[in-house]
Amino acid sequence: MKRSSSIAIIGGGIAGLVSAIALRKKGFHPIVYEQVSDLKPVGAGVILSINAIKALSRLGLAEILIKKGRPVYTLKIKDTAGACLSSTDLHYLSQKTGCPSVGLARSSLHDVLINALPADSVRLGSEFEGLIQNTNQVELSFKSQPPIYADIAIGADGLRSKVRNALFGHVALRYSGQTSWRGIAEFPNLESTEFSETWGIGRRFGIVPISASNSYWYAGLNAPASDTRVPQLINKHSLMQMFGSWADPIPEIINATQDQDIIQTDIFDTEPTDHWFDGSVVLLGDSVHSTTPNLGQGAGMAIESALTLAQAIATHDTLEHAFSSYKSSRKKRTDWITQQSRLFGQLAQLDSPTLCKLRNWVLGVSSIVIPKAIQDRSPGQLFNYEVPFY
């Protein structure tokens, strides 16, 4: 495509910002349109897995993000008494790929991405309302603003994408059967590089170090969707009722979190789809391949797809060829991630005591009797991925 092509990106989250950075690396000058007037990250912390950091290294951002956060070298799954059921050596995988997994605050990630773009390339307060596709351009309308015209429009506006709905009609979200809480606690980590998940019956608790003094944590609970259940108080008291008897440092971390900093969200994804683009408009990130957070790959998939889309736009003469190449490069992998993440969440939050005992026994036995090379094969498939960005 011509470098003079005008590109509008709808959505200023991870997918939208990374796609803007990647397109600028290719010589384009995209504009990001974000509906909020003050760009603040949604959520508390984030795990940038090995593949995400590897992709971001292509944009020259890996080193600063590693410094902003905390490298994670071990993933442990524990029972509620604190006994280790399974351990994955992420340091070994980091050495193989050349990049670590990193835990960091979402605010730190957004600061790095925003600072990698010119100030005039992000337009805040631009609430997308609709689009009309013409022969050579797409007309984009925004609330209380005149329409803009672009040669290419990228819908990076998340799980409840208005761009997707404008193209293909309403898409039903899939509730995972799980609600979640997240927060950041002032909790000394010293030199900890361990990411842990503690699995109970129908619930779990994850802890990710993000600095020497802060931990990002999340909790999951099997529950009806919010529109069919009695609302629960989002505070330390309710969380302590659920997790206060679990092994340290879980109760300590909950108590170290301020009530106003605890975020509750129900967990949704969407069914994998064949509808990735139409005409001059293409979807990116959660708007087309949303996933539950169980594998820590929401950000990773958005980042990989953003670089792949930028490469496709830069190297193909027509949008049809560019978007088709992008879809064919990404669909199989993102479909697999969506499926595996959903299954992992169901395994982690089994609500049968008998099945939970069996699950824990199998995890313990497999870590003893299965050779390391075989244990590393599945994580290798997840992390050791080459993004087509040159």
XYZ file of C-alpha atoms in Angstrom:
390
model
C 0.000 0.000 0.000
C 1.066 3.584 -0.573
C 2.673 5.156 2.483
C 0.459 8.176 1.877
C -2.663 6.073 2.593
C -4.684 7.538 5.448
C -5.273 5.069 8.289
C -7.752 5.532 11.144
C -7.439 3.274 14.178
C -10.531 3.087 16.382
C -9.510 2.333 19.962
C -6.563 3.441 22.079
C -5.939 0.224 24.006
C -2.969 -2.109 23.614
C -3.999 -3.321 20.139
C -4.662 0.147 18.771
C -1.509 1.760 20.152
C 0.810 -1.086 19.110
C -0.678 -1.131 15.601
C -0.074 2.620 15.334
C 3.559 2.200 16.406
C 4.088 -0.720 14.006
C 2.517 1.146 11.076
C 4.713 4.163 11.750
C 7.732 1.855 11.650
C 6.561 0.943 8.138
C 6.341 4.562 7.017
C 2.603 5.195 7.500
C 1.057 7.978 9.590
C -2.001 6.483 11.296
C -4.277 8.379 13.669
C -5.735 6.694 16.763
C -9.275 7.712 17.753
C -10.165 6.947 21.375
C -13.519 7.707 22.981
C -12.296 8.625 26.468
C -11.059 12.144 27.096
C -8.316 10.976 29.461
C -6.402 7.893 28.351
C -6.188 5.635 31.392
C -5.499 1.896 31.361
C -8.375 -0.454 32.107
C -7.322 -2.984 34.733
C -4.587 -3.290 37.310
C -1.667 -5.313 36.007
C -0.717 -7.312 32.955
C 1.537 -10.221 32.084
C 3.531 -9.695 28.915
C 4.461 -13.262 28.071
C 7.632 -14.315 26.285
C 6.002 -14.096 22.849
C 4.628 -10.606 23.588
C 8.028 -9.273 24.662
C 9.609 -10.968 21.655
C 7.165 -9.174 19.340
C 7.652 -5.822 21.094
C 11.410 -6.175 20.652
C 10.759 -5.701 16.913
C 9.483 -2.217 17.785
C 12.408 -1.427 20.085
C 10.194 -1.433 23.194
C 11.199 -4.644 24.974
C 14.121 -3.262 26.975
C 12.204 -0.345 28.499
C 9.227 -2.567 29.379
C 11.464 -5.109 31.096
C 12.948 -2.272 33.162
C 9.470 -0.911 33.999
C 8.280 -4.291 35.285
C 9.641 -7.487 36.777
C 10.836 -10.489 34.750
C 9.028 -13.702 35.706
C 11.072 -16.906 35.517
C 8.932 -19.521 37.286
C 5.241 -20.392 37.033
C 3.949 -22.457 39.955
C 0.512 -23.948 40.496
C -0.219 -24.563 44.181
C -2.963 -25.997 46.347
C -4.697 -23.921 49.020
C -2.241 -25.110 51.679
C 0.629 -23.703 49.617
C 2.060 -27.006 48.335
C 3.436 -26.824 44.795
C 1.495 -29.015 42.341
C 3.315 -28.023 39.162
C 6.250 -25.831 38.207
C 7.160 -24.492 34.742
C 10.680 -23.182 34.150
C 10.034 -19.961 32.240
C 13.701 -18.995 32.617
C 14.686 -21.982 30.481
C 12.144 -20.909 27.852
C 13.329 -17.305 28.113
C 16.877 -18.417 27.367
C 15.687 -20.390 24.349
C 13.745 -17.443 22.920
C 15.928 -14.584 24.160
C 13.051 -12.819 25.960
C 11.534 -13.106 29.458
C 7.930 -12.925 30.537
C 7.304 -9.643 32.372
C 4.752 -8.595 34.966
C 3.998 -4.878 35.114
C 1.309 -2.332 35.862
C -0.999 -1.565 32.942
C -0.335 2.118 33.535
C 3.373 1.522 32.871
C 2.619 -0.342 29.641
C 0.287 2.402 28.407
C 2.824 5.115 29.263
C 5.485 3.376 27.176
C 3.145 2.904 24.207
C 1.804 6.480 24.308
C 5.315 7.911 24.564
C 6.335 5.934 21.463
C 3.837 7.949 19.394
C 3.714 11.641 18.438
C 1.227 13.553 20.585
C -0.874 14.565 17.580
C -1.384 10.963 16.458
C -3.853 10.136 19.263
C -7.224 11.940 19.258
C -9.027 11.600 22.582
C -12.727 12.256 23.120
C -13.580 10.636 19.778
C -16.521 8.313 20.401
C -17.120 6.138 17.336
C -20.741 5.914 16.183
C -20.799 4.372 12.717
C -19.276 3.977 9.283
C -20.172 4.118 5.606
C -17.960 2.428 3.034
C -17.555 4.226 -0.267
C -15.698 3.069 -3.362
C -12.216 4.080 -2.219
C -12.641 5.357 1.328
C -14.545 4.756 4.520
C -16.494 7.528 6.241
C -16.282 7.320 10.025
C -18.703 9.210 12.233
C -18.059 10.264 15.831
C -20.326 11.699 18.500
C -20.450 15.521 18.453
C -17.714 15.686 15.812
C -17.613 15.973 12.026
C -16.975 12.699 10.166
C -13.504 11.773 8.985
C -12.487 9.894 5.848
C -9.788 7.247 5.656
C -8.361 4.846 3.098
C -8.104 2.173 5.802
C -9.971 1.804 9.103
C -8.803 -0.555 11.852
C -11.322 -1.569 14.523
C -9.297 -2.071 17.710
C -12.106 -1.184 20.083
C -12.194 -4.303 22.202
C -14.521 -7.100 23.223
C -17.691 -5.032 22.741
C -16.500 -3.578 19.446
C -18.766 -1.012 17.810
C -16.755 -1.307 14.598
C -17.402 -5.063 14.491
C -21.099 -4.500 15.076
C -21.202 -1.896 12.302
C -19.641 -4.388 9.880
C -21.278 -7.664 10.822
C -24.134 -6.929 13.203
C -24.311 -7.770 16.891
C -22.029 -10.603 18.004
C -23.028 -12.467 21.175
C -20.423 -12.653 23.919
C -19.707 -15.989 25.629
C -19.749 -15.877 29.410
C -17.075 -18.130 30.863
C -19.048 -18.893 34.031
C -16.401 -17.017 36.041
C -16.159 -13.592 37.618
C -12.875 -12.033 38.694
C -11.273 -9.478 40.971
C -7.963 -7.723 40.320
C -5.747 -5.331 42.176
C -2.237 -4.113 42.925
C -0.938 -4.453 46.462
C 1.989 -2.748 48.129
C 3.687 -5.965 49.076
C 7.479 -6.419 49.192
C 8.735 -8.884 46.591
C 12.466 -8.367 47.132
C 13.984 -10.519 44.396
C 10.929 -12.660 43.662
C 10.512 -13.726 40.036
C 7.782 -16.298 40.724
C 4.311 -16.117 39.204
C 1.908 -18.378 41.107
C -1.670 -19.570 40.850
C -3.371 -21.262 43.780
C -6.223 -23.583 42.797
C -9.125 -24.382 45.091
C -12.643 -25.688 44.466
C -14.402 -23.394 42.000
C -11.982 -20.562 42.704
C -8.321 -19.556 42.374
C -5.876 -16.786 43.192
C -2.917 -15.552 41.122
C 0.058 -13.426 42.196
C 2.468 -11.691 39.799
C 5.398 -9.541 41.001
C 5.541 -6.254 39.074
C 8.234 -4.400 41.068
C 10.326 -4.719 44.202
C 7.428 -3.381 46.264
C 4.228 -4.198 44.356
C 2.336 -7.331 43.346
C -0.429 -7.624 40.797
C -3.037 -10.157 41.892
C -6.247 -11.614 40.538
C -8.923 -13.910 41.914
C -11.451 -16.020 40.035
C -14.758 -17.481 41.211
C -17.370 -19.643 39.462
C -20.544 -17.547 39.459
C -23.580 -16.647 37.351
C -23.246 -13.603 35.111
C -23.704 -10.253 36.864
C -27.147 -9.671 35.337
C -28.496 -12.822 37.033
C -26.784 -12.723 40.433
C -27.048 -10.573 43.513
C -24.251 -7.957 43.293
C -21.347 -8.650 45.642
C -19.426 -6.019 47.552
C -16.058 -5.367 45.967
C -13.970 -5.078 49.084
C -11.372 -6.851 51.148
C -13.965 -8.261 53.517
C -15.755 -10.279 50.829
C -12.443 -11.474 49.377
C -11.174 -12.503 52.800
C -14.313 -14.594 53.265
C -13.379 -16.506 50.120
C -9.576 -16.637 50.374
C -8.628 -15.667 53.936
C -7.968 -19.273 55.003
C -5.627 -19.977 52.078
C -1.861 -20.127 52.503
C 0.218 -16.967 52.831
C 0.847 -14.609 51.208
C -2.713 -14.567 49.800
C -4.481 -13.083 52.868
C -1.611 -10.610 53.349
C -1.847 -9.402 49.754
C -5.613 -8.924 49.970
C -5.210 -6.920 53.176
C -2.479 -4.803 51.576
C -4.835 -3.673 48.780
C -6.991 -0.574 49.058
C -10.731 -1.210 48.621
C -11.048 1.459 45.943
C -8.310 -0.226 43.904
C -10.106 -3.585 43.621
C -11.732 -4.156 40.218
C -14.413 -6.773 39.543
C -15.273 -7.989 36.037
C -17.092 -10.967 34.606
C -14.984 -12.924 32.108
C -16.198 -13.171 28.509
C -14.804 -14.089 25.136
C -16.321 -14.551 21.669
C -16.658 -17.582 19.445
C -13.840 -17.752 16.856
C -15.061 -16.162 13.639
C -14.314 -16.023 9.916
C -15.352 -12.347 9.772
C -12.101 -10.413 10.133
C -12.555 -7.662 7.544
C -14.889 -6.116 5.036
C -13.853 -3.718 2.294
C -11.534 -1.077 3.726
C -12.201 -2.001 7.362
C -10.330 -4.650 9.349
C -10.652 -5.850 12.948
C -7.805 -6.240 15.426
C -7.287 -7.669 18.916
C -10.276 -8.430 21.130
C -12.667 -7.095 18.501
C -11.969 -10.211 16.393
C -10.139 -12.803 18.530
C -11.002 -12.154 22.160
C -9.808 -14.670 24.724
C -10.279 -15.282 28.417
C -7.242 -14.263 30.516
C -6.457 -17.795 31.704
C -3.280 -18.169 29.635
C -2.208 -14.550 30.080
C -2.344 -14.099 26.311
C -4.864 -11.316 25.695
C -2.133 -8.690 25.334
C 0.165 -11.120 23.541
C -2.371 -11.954 20.837
C -3.211 -8.269 20.316
C 0.472 -7.365 19.976
C 1.258 -10.222 17.589
C -1.757 -9.377 15.434
C -0.912 -5.662 15.375
C 2.554 -6.336 13.962
C 1.220 -8.906 11.495
C -1.412 -6.474 10.211
C 1.129 -3.672 9.795
C 3.435 -5.996 7.843
C 0.582 -7.129 5.595
C -0.548 -3.565 4.840
C 3.036 -2.545 4.060
C 3.815 -5.432 1.712
C 0.631 -5.950 -0.337
C -0.671 -3.836 -3.202
C -4.373 -4.216 -2.390
C -6.353 -4.232 0.833
C -8.015 -7.505 -0.145
C -4.631 -9.218 -0.358
C -3.306 -7.488 2.774
C -6.284 -8.342 4.943
C -6.512 -11.906 3.610
C -2.822 -12.446 4.376
C -3.267 -11.030 7.877
C -6.233 -13.280 8.585
C -4.564 -16.425 7.244
C -1.457 -15.698 9.335
C -3.362 -15.205 12.571
C -6.607 -17.155 12.611
C -5.296 -20.637 13.402
C -3.137 -19.416 16.281
C -5.733 -17.121 17.844
C -8.459 -19.782 17.541
C -6.168 -22.213 19.360
C -5.370 -19.698 22.110
C -9.078 -18.930 22.637
C -9.901 -22.638 22.929
C -6.955 -23.528 25.182
C -7.518 -20.546 27.462
C -11.172 -21.448 27.967
C -10.276 -25.087 28.745
C -7.514 -24.038 31.144
C -9.959 -21.835 33.038
C -12.419 -24.704 33.389
C -9.656 -26.986 34.691
C -8.352 -24.386 37.138
C -11.813 -23.761 38.586
C -13.382 -27.215 38.696
C -16.145 -27.124 41.292
C -16.262 -30.833 42.151
C -14.169 -31.715 45.246
C -13.544 -35.197 43.858
C -12.391 -33.910 40.469
C -10.229 -31.277 42.150
C -8.434 -33.972 44.153
C -7.892 -35.962 40.953
C -6.670 -32.845 39.108
C -4.170 -32.012 41.835
C -2.906 -35.599 41.965
C -2.411 -35.700 38.183
C -0.529 -32.389 38.237
C 1.756 -33.647 40.989
C 2.440 -36.989 39.308
C 2.997 -35.481 35.855
C 5.624 -33.078 37.199
C 7.533 -36.057 38.572
C 7.274 -38.679 35.826
C 6.996 -36.676 32.573
C 10.393 -35.730 31.092
C 11.237 -32.027 31.048
C 11.459 -31.917 27.243
C 7.847 -33.067 26.977
C 6.662 -30.692 29.718
C 8.236 -27.781 27.820
C 6.681 -28.690 24.460
C 3.294 -27.069 25.069
C 4.742 -23.834 26.543
C 7.120 -23.806 23.584
C 4.176 -23.852 21.189
C 2.668 -20.981 23.124
C 5.749 -18.783 23.490
C 8.161 -19.624 20.679
C 6.327 -17.788 17.904
C 7.853 -15.661 15.169
C 5.877 -12.556 14.209
C 6.157 -11.750 10.476
C 7.465 -8.210 10.922
C 10.654 -7.306 9.043
